Short mmCIF file of C-alpha atoms in Angstrom, two decimals:
data_model
loop_
_atom_site.label_atom_id
_atom_site.label_comp_id
_atom_site.label_asym_id
_atom_site.label_seq_id
_atom_site.Cartn_x
_atom_site.Cartn_y
_atom_site.Cartn_z
CA UNK V 1 10.59 -105.61 -12.12
CA UNK V 2 11.46 -108.38 -14.62
CA UNK V 3 8.39 -107.58 -16.68
CA UNK V 4 9.28 -103.91 -17.08
CA UNK V 5 11.49 -102.34 -19.83
CA UNK V 6 15.14 -102.65 -18.74
CA UNK V 7 15.84 -99.00 -18.80
CA UNK V 8 12.80 -98.07 -16.67
CA UNK V 9 13.53 -100.89 -14.22
CA UNK V 10 17.11 -99.65 -13.84
CA UNK V 11 15.70 -96.17 -13.03
CA UNK V 12 13.38 -97.57 -10.37
CA UNK V 13 16.32 -99.57 -8.77
CA UNK V 14 18.35 -96.29 -8.50
CA UNK V 15 15.48 -94.26 -7.11
CA UNK V 16 15.09 -93.78 -3.32
CA UNK V 17 11.45 -92.63 -3.75
CA UNK V 18 9.38 -94.61 -6.24
CA UNK V 19 6.45 -93.37 -8.44
CA UNK V 20 4.28 -96.16 -7.33
CA UNK V 21 3.24 -98.17 -4.27
CA UNK V 22 1.75 -101.69 -3.98
CA UNK V 23 0.34 -104.04 -1.35
CA UNK V 24 -1.66 -107.25 -0.94
CA UNK V 25 -5.10 -106.89 0.70
CA UNK V 26 -7.66 -109.51 1.81
CA UNK V 27 -11.27 -108.57 1.21
CA UNK V 28 -14.32 -110.94 1.21
CA UNK V 29 -12.03 -113.94 1.19
CA UNK V 30 -10.33 -112.75 -1.96
CA UNK V 31 -6.78 -111.41 -2.37
CA UNK V 32 -6.36 -108.10 -4.07
CA UNK V 33 -2.99 -106.85 -5.55
CA UNK V 34 -3.27 -103.17 -5.28
CA UNK V 35 -0.97 -101.03 -7.32
CA UNK V 36 -1.00 -97.21 -7.19
CA UNK V 37 0.91 -95.31 -9.89
CA UNK V 38 1.66 -91.71 -8.93
CA UNK V 39 2.37 -90.15 -12.31
CA UNK V 40 1.48 -90.65 -15.95
CA UNK V 41 4.78 -92.36 -16.91
CA UNK V 42 4.39 -95.01 -14.22
CA UNK V 43 0.80 -95.52 -15.14
CA UNK V 44 1.62 -96.10 -18.86
CA UNK V 45 4.65 -98.35 -18.35
CA UNK V 46 3.74 -100.37 -15.30
CA UNK V 47 -0.11 -100.68 -15.65
CA UNK V 48 -1.11 -100.04 -19.23
CA UNK V 49 1.81 -101.49 -21.09
CA UNK V 50 2.62 -104.43 -18.79
CA UNK V 51 0.26 -105.62 -16.03
CA UNK V 52 -3.12 -104.81 -17.79
CA UNK V 53 -2.04 -106.97 -20.59
CA UNK V 54 -1.11 -110.02 -18.28
CA UNK V 55 -3.46 -112.80 -17.20
CA UNK V 56 -1.04 -114.24 -14.59
CA UNK V 57 2.39 -113.84 -13.01
CA UNK V 58 4.92 -116.38 -11.85
CA UNK V 59 6.27 -116.49 -8.28
CA UNK V 60 9.50 -118.16 -9.02
CA UNK V 61 10.70 -119.06 -5.48
CA UNK V 62 7.32 -120.84 -4.81
CA UNK V 63 7.04 -122.11 -8.38
CA UNK V 64 3.53 -120.80 -8.34
CA UNK V 65 1.45 -119.18 -11.08
CA UNK V 66 -0.93 -116.57 -9.84
CA UNK V 67 -3.84 -115.95 -12.20
CA UNK V 68 -5.77 -112.67 -12.32
CA UNK V 69 -9.48 -113.34 -12.23
CA UNK V 70 -10.43 -109.66 -12.65
CA UNK V 71 -8.75 -106.23 -13.28
CA UNK V 72 -9.96 -102.82 -12.26
CA UNK V 73 -8.59 -99.37 -13.02
CA UNK V 74 -9.55 -96.01 -11.54
CA UNK V 75 -7.95 -92.62 -11.67
CA UNK V 76 -7.80 -89.57 -9.37
CA UNK V 77 -6.33 -86.48 -11.11
CA UNK V 78 -4.18 -84.03 -9.26
CA UNK V 79 -6.81 -81.27 -10.16
CA UNK V 80 -9.45 -83.31 -8.37
CA UNK V 81 -7.15 -83.97 -5.35
CA UNK V 82 -6.40 -80.26 -5.11
CA UNK V 83 -10.16 -79.24 -5.62
CA UNK V 84 -10.99 -80.87 -2.32
CA UNK V 85 -8.23 -78.81 -0.65
CA UNK V 86 -9.32 -75.53 -2.03
CA UNK V 87 -13.17 -75.84 -2.01
CA UNK V 88 -14.18 -77.98 1.08
CA UNK V 89 -14.01 -77.48 4.73
CA UNK V 90 -12.52 -80.72 6.04
CA UNK V 91 -13.17 -82.24 9.37
CA UNK V 92 -11.00 -81.62 12.38
CA UNK V 93 -10.71 -85.43 12.83
CA UNK V 94 -8.84 -87.84 10.65
CA UNK V 95 -9.30 -91.62 11.14
CA UNK V 96 -6.50 -93.65 9.65
CA UNK V 97 -6.19 -97.41 9.18
CA UNK V 98 -2.63 -98.77 8.59
CA UNK V 99 -3.49 -101.96 6.81
CA UNK V 100 0.00 -103.25 6.05
CA UNK V 101 3.02 -103.12 8.38
CA UNK V 102 4.29 -99.45 8.51
CA UNK V 103 7.59 -98.05 9.81
CA UNK V 104 9.87 -95.10 9.46
CA UNK V 105 13.61 -94.78 9.52
CA UNK V 106 15.20 -91.96 11.49
CA UNK V 107 18.88 -91.52 12.26
CA UNK V 108 19.58 -95.00 10.98
CA UNK V 109 17.00 -96.68 13.29
CA UNK V 110 13.53 -98.04 12.67
CA UNK V 111 10.63 -96.18 14.18
CA UNK V 112 7.53 -98.41 14.46
CA UNK V 113 4.85 -96.10 15.85
CA UNK V 114 2.73 -93.47 14.04
CA UNK V 115 4.97 -90.39 14.58
CA UNK V 116 3.04 -87.40 13.05
CA UNK V 117 6.07 -85.55 11.95
CA UNK V 118 7.47 -88.60 10.07
CA UNK V 119 3.97 -89.26 8.56
CA UNK V 120 3.55 -85.68 7.20
CA UNK V 121 7.19 -85.56 6.01
CA UNK V 122 6.85 -88.87 4.28
CA UNK V 123 3.83 -87.66 2.33
CA UNK V 124 5.56 -84.45 1.47
CA UNK V 125 8.69 -86.19 0.22
CA UNK V 126 6.77 -88.69 -1.88
CA UNK V 127 4.56 -85.92 -3.44
CA UNK V 128 7.58 -83.88 -4.42
CA UNK V 129 9.31 -86.97 -5.88
CA UNK V 130 6.49 -87.44 -8.41
CA UNK V 131 4.96 -83.89 -8.84
CA UNK V 132 7.97 -82.25 -10.49
CA UNK V 133 6.39 -78.87 -11.07
CA UNK V 134 5.10 -78.46 -7.48
CA UNK V 135 6.64 -78.71 -4.06
CA UNK V 136 5.15 -79.44 -0.71
CA UNK V 137 8.31 -79.65 1.37
CA UNK V 138 8.17 -76.57 3.69
CA UNK V 139 9.78 -76.75 7.16
CA UNK V 140 7.57 -74.03 8.58
CA UNK V 141 4.36 -75.70 7.32
CA UNK V 142 5.53 -79.02 8.62
CA UNK V 143 6.05 -77.39 12.11
CA UNK V 144 2.60 -75.94 12.05
CA UNK V 145 1.14 -79.35 11.11
CA UNK V 146 2.97 -81.03 14.03
CA UNK V 147 1.96 -78.27 16.50
CA UNK V 148 -1.76 -78.53 15.48
CA UNK V 149 -2.13 -82.33 15.32
CA UNK V 150 -2.37 -84.91 17.94
CA UNK V 151 -3.32 -88.48 18.23
CA UNK V 152 -6.31 -88.76 20.48
CA UNK V 153 -7.21 -92.44 19.95
CA UNK V 154 -5.36 -95.56 18.75
CA UNK V 155 -5.68 -99.31 18.36
CA UNK V 156 -2.25 -100.41 17.24
CA UNK V 157 -0.07 -103.47 17.47
CA UNK V 158 3.54 -104.14 16.57
CA UNK V 159 4.24 -106.61 13.68
CA UNK V 160 7.40 -107.62 11.75
CA UNK V 161 7.65 -107.14 8.04
CA UNK V 162 9.70 -110.05 6.61
CA UNK V 163 12.17 -109.14 3.87
CA UNK V 164 14.80 -111.56 2.61
CA UNK V 165 15.45 -113.03 5.95
CA UNK V 166 15.29 -109.79 7.86
CA UNK V 167 12.42 -108.75 10.16
CA UNK V 168 11.72 -105.03 10.01
CA UNK V 169 9.80 -103.89 13.11
CA UNK V 170 6.50 -102.18 12.04
CA UNK V 171 2.99 -101.58 13.22
CA UNK V 172 -0.57 -101.89 11.94
CA UNK V 173 -3.94 -100.59 13.29
CA UNK V 174 -6.04 -97.39 13.58
CA UNK V 175 -5.40 -93.98 14.93
CA UNK V 176 -7.53 -90.74 15.16
CA UNK V 177 -5.85 -87.47 14.63
CA UNK V 178 -7.42 -84.22 15.89
CA UNK V 179 -6.54 -81.13 13.97
CA UNK V 180 -6.53 -77.68 15.34
CA UNK V 181 -5.24 -74.36 13.98
CA UNK V 182 -6.62 -72.76 10.72
CA UNK V 183 -9.14 -74.49 8.45
CA UNK V 184 -6.51 -74.23 5.62
CA UNK V 185 -4.03 -76.15 7.79
CA UNK V 186 -6.72 -78.80 8.52
CA UNK V 187 -7.42 -79.08 4.82
CA UNK V 188 -3.74 -79.42 4.01
CA UNK V 189 -3.32 -82.31 6.52
CA UNK V 190 -6.31 -84.04 4.83
CA UNK V 191 -4.70 -83.40 1.30
CA UNK V 192 -1.33 -84.89 2.46
CA UNK V 193 -2.80 -88.00 4.05
CA UNK V 194 -5.26 -88.58 1.12
CA UNK V 195 -2.20 -88.57 -1.12
CA UNK V 196 -0.66 -91.04 1.35
CA UNK V 197 -3.42 -93.47 0.68
CA UNK V 198 -1.91 -93.70 -2.85
CA UNK V 199 1.75 -93.21 -2.19
CA UNK V 200 1.85 -95.24 1.02
CA UNK V 201 3.41 -93.80 4.16
CA UNK V 202 6.85 -94.51 5.59
CA UNK V 203 9.51 -96.89 4.13
CA UNK V 204 9.42 -99.57 1.50
CA UNK V 205 6.04 -98.79 0.17
CA UNK V 206 7.10 -100.13 -3.24
CA UNK V 207 7.20 -103.65 -1.81
CA UNK V 208 4.06 -103.80 0.39
CA UNK V 209 4.65 -101.64 3.48
CA UNK V 210 2.79 -98.45 4.58
CA UNK V 211 -0.60 -98.96 2.94
CA UNK V 212 -3.12 -96.70 4.65
CA UNK V 213 -6.75 -95.83 4.30
CA UNK V 214 -8.93 -92.86 5.56
CA UNK V 215 -11.99 -94.19 7.55
CA UNK V 216 -15.19 -92.38 8.49
CA UNK V 217 -14.14 -89.00 7.29
CA UNK V 218 -15.71 -86.25 9.34
CA UNK V 219 -16.45 -88.36 12.42
CA UNK V 220 -14.47 -88.94 15.64
CA UNK V 221 -13.87 -92.66 16.11
CA UNK V 222 -14.43 -93.71 19.63
#
């Protein structure tokens, strides 16, 4: 936030839903800082104008300089995302891996298991927050998604997410969702959760929670 233009940083502080997500991920004994920007403005300001020009950052509390050994950038346009929805028959199974602590907030309380309604609603809300010309929030569609989705396999554990001296109850792990109903509804579920791999799912995705990946698309995980 300190690196961003003051006006844009102030806008982000005031927003309840942010146009980006970020998390840390360990792969092949290397740490990756993954930042997903969800619209053109965030991409230009956060990535292109600031972070892509940096070779390191300072962690002030630890008095530690973190150097970037490599930078990579890729882009998935909204037309490409929607193309998969309109032109493919998606599988009736979705395998999800929650790779960082994930939680939801409902009626002022933390919910730390993969509630399907909360998952779909989170993706809908985040999509609408960044796609100003389109809307996915539809109570009837949400009800149909919930009625035609069920978790048939899971491998989860509860973990805390540490934030400024507070422990937020959360979960990590894998689930398999079975989709029934129409093919259009199954495709829509895939679309929402694919978007969720960029936006993050649940609360505090702007500071590392809720990172998720889709695994083995098209196959039921045993």
